[in-house]
Amino acid sequence: MTGLTAFEAVARLGSFTKAASELGVTQAAVSRQIHLLEKDLGVPLFRRLHRKIEATDKGRSLSAATTTAFNLMADTIAEIKRDESHEGLTISASVAFSHFWLLPKIASFSKKYAEIPLRIISQDNAASLDGSDIDLAIRYGNGMWPDGRAELLFEDEIFPVCSPDYAEQLGQFADLHELTRHPLISSDTEDPSWTGWDEWFAAFAIQAPKRPAGLRCSFYTEAIYAALNGQGIALGWKRLVKNLLDQKALVRLTGHSVTTRNGYFLIEPSRSAKNARVAQFVEWLRVEARDLEPNQ
């Protein structure tokens, strides 16, 4: 390990002198460690040129491996230290998921594990888990993310919703085509997997209006609040608006629905060290994700 440590520093810094300074030893000591390592491996790792060194092909290969291994060890040690000094959990999720699904349920976790402080980071652009202090993330998509291990929590079902007062004004409608003549509340998103009105109507072979009447909001949360305030009809993602439907703050307009192409996933950082707090939250989340209506 001493020889590999010296080698990694030399390869990264491109200098015996700089490596010796970083490691707090003499240049001669570094040179000796490299010599012993080359002797043990039976191949040269560096070409000694005039006033500089250059890694050989074998040296570059070993350099890539040692850098990866040392970074992994450093990250793991940092994670272990953080686990010992930081007793809370940091959870990342989209604004809509946090607002409508996670936060209404989180009190049951806090009641059961009062000793675990929680920090919720809500942002629609998913933060990378590499090198961050996020313990767990909840994302919508296909489950293919390079920075963590994904576990499907649930898929969702999408249907039109509005306020009870607006539904009363709307009255009965003969078919889905009639919905296109009413204010349709939409939300902007750059996520191609998110289902909007165009995709929803297309599932029933209906052409959505090119210039629909209705509010266009920046975020899904705004679209739902607009529907709550009687501004028109929004698409309700069942798992997200379930509480609002149960409270009769929103009503479902039709039995027609579309099942999402993707799902909500729990993401654990690839390099995270297991600890009791993470395990407890994951188990709680799994139970909540299975909390379906009796008729489902």
mmCIF file of C-alpha atoms in Angstrom:
data_model
loop_
_atom_site.group_PDB
_atom_site.id
_atom_site.type_symbol
_atom_site.label_atom_id
_atom_site.label_comp_id
_atom_site.label_asym_id
_atom_site.label_seq_id
_atom_site.Cartn_x
_atom_site.Cartn_y
_atom_site.Cartn_z
ATOM 1 C CA MET A 1 0.000 0.000 0.000
ATOM 2 C CA THR A 2 2.882 2.384 0.683
ATOM 3 C CA GLY A 3 4.206 1.837 -2.813
ATOM 4 C CA LEU A 4 0.744 2.265 -4.379
ATOM 5 C CA THR A 5 0.172 5.458 -2.403
ATOM 6 C CA ALA A 6 3.453 6.899 -3.667
ATOM 7 C CA PHE A 7 2.708 5.731 -7.213
ATOM 8 C CA GLU A 8 -0.800 7.271 -7.228
ATOM 9 C CA ALA A 9 0.575 10.635 -6.111
ATOM 10 C CA VAL A 10 3.379 10.618 -8.690
ATOM 11 C CA ALA A 11 1.046 9.603 -11.517
ATOM 12 C CA ARG A 12 -1.557 12.198 -10.566
ATOM 13 C CA LEU A 13 0.905 15.049 -10.033
ATOM 14 C CA GLY A 14 3.379 14.056 -12.749
ATOM 15 C CA SER A 15 6.330 14.711 -10.464
ATOM 16 C CA PHE A 16 8.378 12.858 -7.834
ATOM 17 C CA THR A 17 9.088 16.178 -6.116
ATOM 18 C CA LYS A 18 5.431 17.240 -5.910
ATOM 19 C CA ALA A 19 4.420 13.771 -4.734
ATOM 20 C CA ALA A 20 7.057 13.837 -2.000
ATOM 21 C CA SER A 21 5.814 17.254 -0.856
ATOM 22 C CA GLU A 22 2.195 16.098 -0.748
ATOM 23 C CA LEU A 23 3.054 12.915 1.130
ATOM 24 C CA GLY A 24 5.428 14.678 3.537
ATOM 25 C CA VAL A 25 8.432 12.495 2.706
ATOM 26 C CA THR A 26 11.674 12.940 0.790
ATOM 27 C CA GLN A 27 11.952 12.594 -2.955
ATOM 28 C CA ALA A 28 14.383 9.738 -2.425
ATOM 29 C CA ALA A 29 11.771 7.873 -0.378
ATOM 30 C CA VAL A 30 9.212 8.254 -3.155
ATOM 31 C CA SER A 31 11.723 7.115 -5.800
ATOM 32 C CA ARG A 32 12.572 4.064 -3.719
ATOM 33 C CA GLN A 33 8.887 3.103 -3.333
ATOM 34 C CA ILE A 34 8.352 3.395 -7.093
ATOM 35 C CA HIS A 35 11.485 1.336 -7.736
ATOM 36 C CA LEU A 36 10.300 -1.412 -5.365
ATOM 37 C CA LEU A 37 6.838 -1.417 -6.945
ATOM 38 C CA GLU A 38 8.268 -1.689 -10.459
ATOM 39 C CA LYS A 39 10.550 -4.494 -9.308
ATOM 40 C CA ASP A 40 7.623 -6.343 -7.737
ATOM 41 C CA LEU A 41 5.466 -5.955 -10.856
ATOM 42 C CA GLY A 42 8.318 -6.669 -13.259
ATOM 43 C CA VAL A 43 7.454 -3.752 -15.554
ATOM 44 C CA PRO A 44 8.454 -0.067 -15.704
ATOM 45 C CA LEU A 45 5.674 2.314 -14.676
ATOM 46 C CA PHE A 46 7.345 5.573 -15.726
ATOM 47 C CA ARG A 47 9.724 6.780 -18.396
ATOM 48 C CA ARG A 48 12.362 9.037 -16.852
ATOM 49 C CA LEU A 49 12.797 11.825 -19.395
ATOM 50 C CA HIS A 50 14.817 15.009 -19.221
ATOM 51 C CA ARG A 51 13.307 17.084 -16.384
ATOM 52 C CA LYS A 52 10.017 15.184 -16.478
ATOM 53 C CA ILE A 53 8.471 11.752 -16.161
ATOM 54 C CA GLU A 54 5.876 10.062 -18.291
ATOM 55 C CA ALA A 55 3.710 7.072 -17.377
ATOM 56 C CA THR A 56 4.046 3.965 -19.511
ATOM 57 C CA ASP A 57 0.976 2.164 -20.854
ATOM 58 C CA LYS A 58 1.106 -0.157 -17.825
ATOM 59 C CA GLY A 59 1.577 2.870 -15.596
ATOM 60 C CA ARG A 60 -1.480 4.631 -17.004
ATOM 61 C CA SER A 61 -3.550 1.498 -16.532
ATOM 62 C CA LEU A 62 -2.452 1.150 -12.914
ATOM 63 C CA SER A 63 -2.955 4.882 -12.345
ATOM 64 C CA ALA A 64 -6.607 4.695 -13.434
ATOM 65 C CA ALA A 65 -7.213 1.732 -11.124
ATOM 66 C CA THR A 66 -5.510 3.248 -8.081
ATOM 67 C CA THR A 67 -7.249 6.604 -8.518
ATOM 68 C CA THR A 68 -10.647 4.903 -8.695
ATOM 69 C CA ALA A 69 -9.873 2.696 -5.697
ATOM 70 C CA PHE A 70 -8.512 5.532 -3.553
ATOM 71 C CA ASN A 71 -11.496 7.760 -4.406
ATOM 72 C CA LEU A 72 -13.864 4.962 -3.467
ATOM 73 C CA MET A 73 -12.091 4.464 -0.139
ATOM 74 C CA ALA A 74 -12.080 8.207 0.543
ATOM 75 C CA ASP A 75 -15.796 8.507 -0.238
ATOM 76 C CA THR A 76 -16.643 5.509 1.934
ATOM 77 C CA ILE A 77 -14.580 6.816 4.853
ATOM 78 C CA ALA A 78 -16.243 10.223 4.514
ATOM 79 C CA GLU A 79 -19.658 8.548 4.459
ATOM 80 C CA ILE A 80 -18.842 6.536 7.590
ATOM 81 C CA LYS A 81 -17.621 9.646 9.389
ATOM 82 C CA ARG A 82 -20.707 11.538 8.324
ATOM 83 C CA ASP A 83 -22.921 8.724 9.582
ATOM 84 C CA GLU A 84 -21.254 8.954 12.975
ATOM 85 C CA SER A 85 -21.527 12.730 13.253
ATOM 86 C CA HIS A 86 -24.769 13.374 11.374
ATOM 87 C CA GLU A 87 -27.799 11.670 12.850
ATOM 88 C CA GLY A 88 -30.320 13.029 10.382
ATOM 89 C CA LEU A 89 -31.418 12.044 6.912
ATOM 90 C CA THR A 90 -31.434 14.183 3.781
ATOM 91 C CA ILE A 91 -34.088 13.232 1.220
ATOM 92 C CA SER A 92 -34.316 14.646 -2.307
ATOM 93 C CA ALA A 93 -37.543 14.648 -4.338
ATOM 94 C CA SER A 94 -39.394 16.701 -6.914
ATOM 95 C CA VAL A 95 -41.453 19.671 -5.750
ATOM 96 C CA ALA A 96 -44.764 17.970 -6.600
ATOM 97 C CA PHE A 97 -43.854 14.651 -4.984
ATOM 98 C CA SER A 98 -42.613 16.365 -1.833
ATOM 99 C CA HIS A 99 -45.598 18.688 -1.612
ATOM 100 C CA PHE A 100 -48.444 16.300 -2.385
ATOM 101 C CA TRP A 101 -47.169 12.842 -1.386
ATOM 102 C CA LEU A 102 -44.156 12.899 0.927
ATOM 103 C CA LEU A 103 -44.834 15.791 3.288
ATOM 104 C CA PRO A 104 -48.445 14.786 4.101
ATOM 105 C CA LYS A 105 -47.143 11.356 5.150
ATOM 106 C CA ILE A 106 -43.849 12.273 6.796
ATOM 107 C CA ALA A 107 -45.397 12.900 10.222
ATOM 108 C CA SER A 108 -45.898 9.156 10.680
ATOM 109 C CA PHE A 109 -42.167 8.559 10.190
ATOM 110 C CA SER A 110 -41.207 11.389 12.544
ATOM 111 C CA LYS A 111 -43.610 10.064 15.166
ATOM 112 C CA LYS A 112 -42.079 6.586 14.971
ATOM 113 C CA TYR A 113 -38.460 7.787 14.745
ATOM 114 C CA ALA A 114 -38.512 11.078 16.619
ATOM 115 C CA GLU A 115 -34.749 10.889 17.175
ATOM 116 C CA ILE A 116 -34.008 11.160 13.411
ATOM 117 C CA PRO A 117 -34.067 14.751 12.075
ATOM 118 C CA LEU A 118 -35.186 14.978 8.455
ATOM 119 C CA ARG A 119 -34.174 17.419 5.746
ATOM 120 C CA ILE A 120 -36.266 17.462 2.571
ATOM 121 C CA ILE A 121 -34.711 18.956 -0.573
ATOM 122 C CA SER A 122 -37.428 19.742 -3.130
ATOM 123 C CA GLN A 123 -36.280 20.499 -6.670
ATOM 124 C CA ASP A 124 -37.479 19.392 -10.078
ATOM 125 C CA ASN A 125 -33.987 19.117 -11.549
ATOM 126 C CA ALA A 126 -32.717 15.954 -9.903
ATOM 127 C CA ALA A 127 -29.553 16.624 -7.925
ATOM 128 C CA SER A 128 -26.659 14.247 -8.529
ATOM 129 C CA LEU A 129 -26.033 11.875 -5.650
ATOM 130 C CA ASP A 130 -22.313 11.630 -6.405
ATOM 131 C CA GLY A 131 -20.358 13.542 -3.805
ATOM 132 C CA SER A 132 -23.467 15.096 -2.232
ATOM 133 C CA ASP A 133 -24.875 14.819 1.279
ATOM 134 C CA ILE A 134 -28.171 13.372 0.015
ATOM 135 C CA ASP A 135 -28.926 10.036 1.677
ATOM 136 C CA LEU A 136 -31.857 9.031 -0.541
ATOM 137 C CA ALA A 137 -33.660 10.416 -3.577
ATOM 138 C CA ILE A 138 -37.112 9.819 -5.010
ATOM 139 C CA ARG A 139 -37.345 10.340 -8.754
ATOM 140 C CA TYR A 140 -39.836 9.806 -11.552
ATOM 141 C CA GLY A 141 -38.516 8.058 -14.633
ATOM 142 C CA ASN A 142 -37.457 4.706 -16.045
ATOM 143 C CA GLY A 143 -35.163 3.742 -13.160
ATOM 144 C CA MET A 144 -31.964 4.102 -15.198
ATOM 145 C CA TRP A 145 -29.705 6.541 -13.333
ATOM 146 C CA PRO A 146 -25.913 6.181 -13.144
ATOM 147 C CA ASP A 147 -25.508 7.655 -9.667
ATOM 148 C CA GLY A 148 -27.563 5.217 -7.606
ATOM 149 C CA ARG A 149 -29.419 1.950 -7.104
ATOM 150 C CA ALA A 150 -33.076 2.270 -8.139
ATOM 151 C CA GLU A 151 -36.054 0.489 -6.588
ATOM 152 C CA LEU A 152 -39.553 0.963 -8.013
ATOM 153 C CA LEU A 153 -42.000 2.387 -5.485
ATOM 154 C CA PHE A 154 -45.070 2.634 -7.713
ATOM 155 C CA GLU A 155 -46.429 3.649 -11.080
ATOM 156 C CA ASP A 156 -49.300 6.120 -11.345
ATOM 157 C CA GLU A 157 -52.635 6.733 -13.014
ATOM 158 C CA ILE A 158 -53.632 10.036 -14.632
ATOM 159 C CA PHE A 159 -57.126 11.481 -15.073
ATOM 160 C CA PRO A 160 -58.823 14.921 -15.263
ATOM 161 C CA VAL A 161 -59.663 16.659 -11.975
ATOM 162 C CA CYS A 162 -61.202 19.972 -10.963
ATOM 163 C CA SER A 163 -62.795 21.661 -7.985
ATOM 164 C CA PRO A 164 -66.296 20.528 -6.888
ATOM 165 C CA ASP A 165 -67.734 23.947 -7.806
ATOM 166 C CA TYR A 166 -66.231 23.803 -11.268
ATOM 167 C CA ALA A 167 -67.513 20.249 -11.744
ATOM 168 C CA GLU A 168 -71.007 21.441 -10.831
ATOM 169 C CA GLN A 169 -70.781 24.217 -13.436
ATOM 170 C CA LEU A 170 -69.478 21.731 -15.977
ATOM 171 C CA GLY A 171 -72.359 19.347 -15.440
ATOM 172 C CA GLN A 172 -72.637 16.104 -17.368
ATOM 173 C CA PHE A 173 -70.706 15.682 -20.602
ATOM 174 C CA ALA A 174 -71.354 13.138 -23.296
ATOM 175 C CA ASP A 175 -67.784 12.117 -24.105
ATOM 176 C CA LEU A 176 -64.149 13.093 -23.660
ATOM 177 C CA HIS A 177 -64.206 15.313 -26.758
ATOM 178 C CA GLU A 178 -66.228 17.837 -24.761
ATOM 179 C CA LEU A 179 -63.323 18.328 -22.350
ATOM 180 C CA THR A 180 -61.254 19.931 -25.111
ATOM 181 C CA ARG A 181 -63.678 22.879 -25.147
ATOM 182 C CA HIS A 182 -63.032 23.735 -21.494
ATOM 183 C CA PRO A 183 -60.076 25.509 -19.832
ATOM 184 C CA LEU A 184 -57.306 22.920 -19.555
ATOM 185 C CA ILE A 185 -54.663 23.785 -16.980
ATOM 186 C CA SER A 186 -51.176 22.654 -17.992
ATOM 187 C CA SER A 187 -47.671 22.793 -16.558
ATOM 188 C CA ASP A 188 -44.360 23.270 -18.339
ATOM 189 C CA THR A 189 -41.731 20.573 -18.077
ATOM 190 C CA GLU A 190 -38.577 19.542 -19.928
ATOM 191 C CA ASP A 191 -39.069 15.922 -18.872
ATOM 192 C CA PRO A 192 -40.199 13.934 -21.942
ATOM 193 C CA SER A 193 -41.562 11.165 -19.705
ATOM 194 C CA TRP A 194 -44.093 13.514 -18.060
ATOM 195 C CA THR A 195 -47.635 13.103 -19.395
ATOM 196 C CA GLY A 196 -49.430 16.260 -20.498
ATOM 197 C CA TRP A 197 -52.768 16.904 -22.135
ATOM 198 C CA ASP A 198 -51.525 16.081 -25.654
ATOM 199 C CA GLU A 199 -50.369 12.619 -24.569
ATOM 200 C CA TRP A 200 -53.440 12.039 -22.408
ATOM 201 C CA PHE A 201 -55.938 12.813 -25.165
ATOM 202 C CA ALA A 202 -53.850 10.871 -27.709
ATOM 203 C CA ALA A 203 -54.334 7.737 -25.583
ATOM 204 C CA PHE A 204 -58.046 7.976 -26.491
ATOM 205 C CA ALA A 205 -57.450 8.945 -30.135
ATOM 206 C CA ILE A 206 -58.533 12.536 -29.469
ATOM 207 C CA GLN A 207 -56.728 15.557 -30.894
ATOM 208 C CA ALA A 208 -55.896 18.014 -28.128
ATOM 209 C CA PRO A 209 -56.599 21.664 -28.983
ATOM 210 C CA LYS A 210 -53.561 23.430 -30.439
ATOM 211 C CA ARG A 211 -54.238 26.544 -28.375
ATOM 212 C CA PRO A 212 -56.165 25.299 -25.360
ATOM 213 C CA ALA A 213 -58.010 27.755 -23.190
ATOM 214 C CA GLY A 214 -56.703 27.618 -19.644
ATOM 215 C CA LEU A 215 -53.777 28.541 -17.494
ATOM 216 C CA ARG A 216 -50.258 27.433 -18.326
ATOM 217 C CA CYS A 217 -48.171 27.104 -15.190
ATOM 218 C CA SER A 218 -44.460 26.701 -14.574
ATOM 219 C CA PHE A 219 -44.870 23.816 -12.130
ATOM 220 C CA TYR A 220 -47.309 20.982 -11.570
ATOM 221 C CA THR A 221 -48.018 22.221 -8.048
ATOM 222 C CA GLU A 222 -49.249 25.510 -9.511
ATOM 223 C CA ALA A 223 -51.528 23.661 -11.925
ATOM 224 C CA ILE A 224 -53.144 21.750 -9.067
ATOM 225 C CA TYR A 225 -53.634 24.906 -7.010
ATOM 226 C CA ALA A 226 -55.238 26.558 -10.026
ATOM 227 C CA ALA A 227 -57.650 23.622 -10.271
ATOM 228 C CA LEU A 228 -58.364 23.868 -6.538
ATOM 229 C CA ASN A 229 -59.308 27.513 -7.082
ATOM 230 C CA GLY A 230 -61.760 26.707 -9.860
ATOM 231 C CA GLN A 231 -59.622 27.896 -12.799
ATOM 232 C CA GLY A 232 -60.362 24.861 -14.941
ATOM 233 C CA ILE A 233 -59.401 21.222 -15.377
ATOM 234 C CA ALA A 234 -55.985 19.751 -14.572
ATOM 235 C CA LEU A 235 -54.505 16.296 -14.979
ATOM 236 C CA GLY A 236 -54.453 14.569 -11.617
ATOM 237 C CA TRP A 237 -51.725 12.068 -10.911
ATOM 238 C CA LYS A 238 -53.627 9.748 -8.608
ATOM 239 C CA ARG A 239 -50.863 9.106 -6.078
ATOM 240 C CA LEU A 240 -50.110 12.818 -5.848
ATOM 241 C CA VAL A 241 -53.662 14.144 -5.519
ATOM 242 C CA LYS A 242 -55.143 11.266 -3.488
ATOM 243 C CA ASN A 243 -55.356 13.350 -0.300
ATOM 244 C CA LEU A 244 -57.107 16.160 -2.157
ATOM 245 C CA LEU A 245 -59.596 13.689 -3.637
ATOM 246 C CA ASP A 246 -60.199 12.108 -0.220
ATOM 247 C CA GLN A 247 -60.824 15.575 1.252
ATOM 248 C CA LYS A 248 -63.249 16.399 -1.617
ATOM 249 C CA ALA A 249 -61.106 19.431 -2.468
ATOM 250 C CA LEU A 250 -60.783 17.975 -5.962
ATOM 251 C CA VAL A 251 -63.104 15.634 -7.845
ATOM 252 C CA ARG A 252 -62.395 13.179 -10.613
ATOM 253 C CA LEU A 253 -64.313 14.026 -13.776
ATOM 254 C CA THR A 254 -64.261 10.717 -15.611
ATOM 255 C CA GLY A 255 -63.467 7.057 -15.196
ATOM 256 C CA HIS A 256 -61.057 7.283 -18.122
ATOM 257 C CA SER A 257 -57.413 7.238 -17.103
ATOM 258 C CA VAL A 258 -53.939 6.670 -18.480
ATOM 259 C CA THR A 259 -51.281 4.602 -16.710
ATOM 260 C CA THR A 260 -47.863 6.242 -16.589
ATOM 261 C CA ARG A 261 -45.117 4.919 -18.833
ATOM 262 C CA ASN A 262 -42.588 5.191 -16.021
ATOM 263 C CA GLY A 263 -42.743 5.189 -12.244
ATOM 264 C CA TYR A 264 -41.519 6.687 -9.000
ATOM 265 C CA PHE A 265 -38.251 5.182 -7.826
ATOM 266 C CA LEU A 266 -36.305 5.217 -4.592
ATOM 267 C CA ILE A 267 -32.622 5.901 -5.349
ATOM 268 C CA GLU A 268 -29.814 5.020 -2.970
ATOM 269 C CA PRO A 269 -26.371 6.487 -3.783
ATOM 270 C CA SER A 270 -24.107 3.878 -5.354
ATOM 271 C CA ARG A 271 -21.361 4.383 -2.790
ATOM 272 C CA SER A 272 -23.519 4.878 0.309
ATOM 273 C CA ALA A 273 -22.654 2.929 3.425
ATOM 274 C CA LYS A 274 -25.603 1.138 4.956
ATOM 275 C CA ASN A 275 -26.836 2.524 8.242
ATOM 276 C CA ALA A 276 -29.840 2.019 10.470
ATOM 277 C CA ARG A 277 -31.413 5.396 9.734
ATOM 278 C CA VAL A 278 -31.444 4.844 5.974
ATOM 279 C CA ALA A 279 -32.789 1.313 6.422
ATOM 280 C CA GLN A 280 -35.593 2.565 8.678
ATOM 281 C CA PHE A 281 -36.656 5.256 6.210
ATOM 282 C CA VAL A 282 -36.517 2.834 3.267
ATOM 283 C CA GLU A 283 -38.727 0.335 5.079
ATOM 284 C CA TRP A 284 -41.190 3.085 6.044
ATOM 285 C CA LEU A 285 -41.270 4.304 2.445
ATOM 286 C CA ARG A 286 -41.967 0.809 1.121
ATOM 287 C CA VAL A 287 -44.918 0.415 3.479
ATOM 288 C CA GLU A 288 -46.345 3.816 2.508
ATOM 289 C CA ALA A 289 -45.916 3.001 -1.180
ATOM 290 C CA ARG A 290 -48.041 -0.147 -0.695
ATOM 291 C CA ASP A 291 -50.812 1.836 1.033
ATOM 292 C CA LEU A 292 -53.405 1.448 -1.700
ATOM 293 C CA GLU A 293 -57.137 2.000 -1.669
ATOM 294 C CA PRO A 294 -59.198 -1.049 -0.644
ATOM 295 C CA ASN A 295 -60.585 -1.542 -4.164
ATOM 296 C CA GLN A 296 -57.151 -1.574 -5.826
#
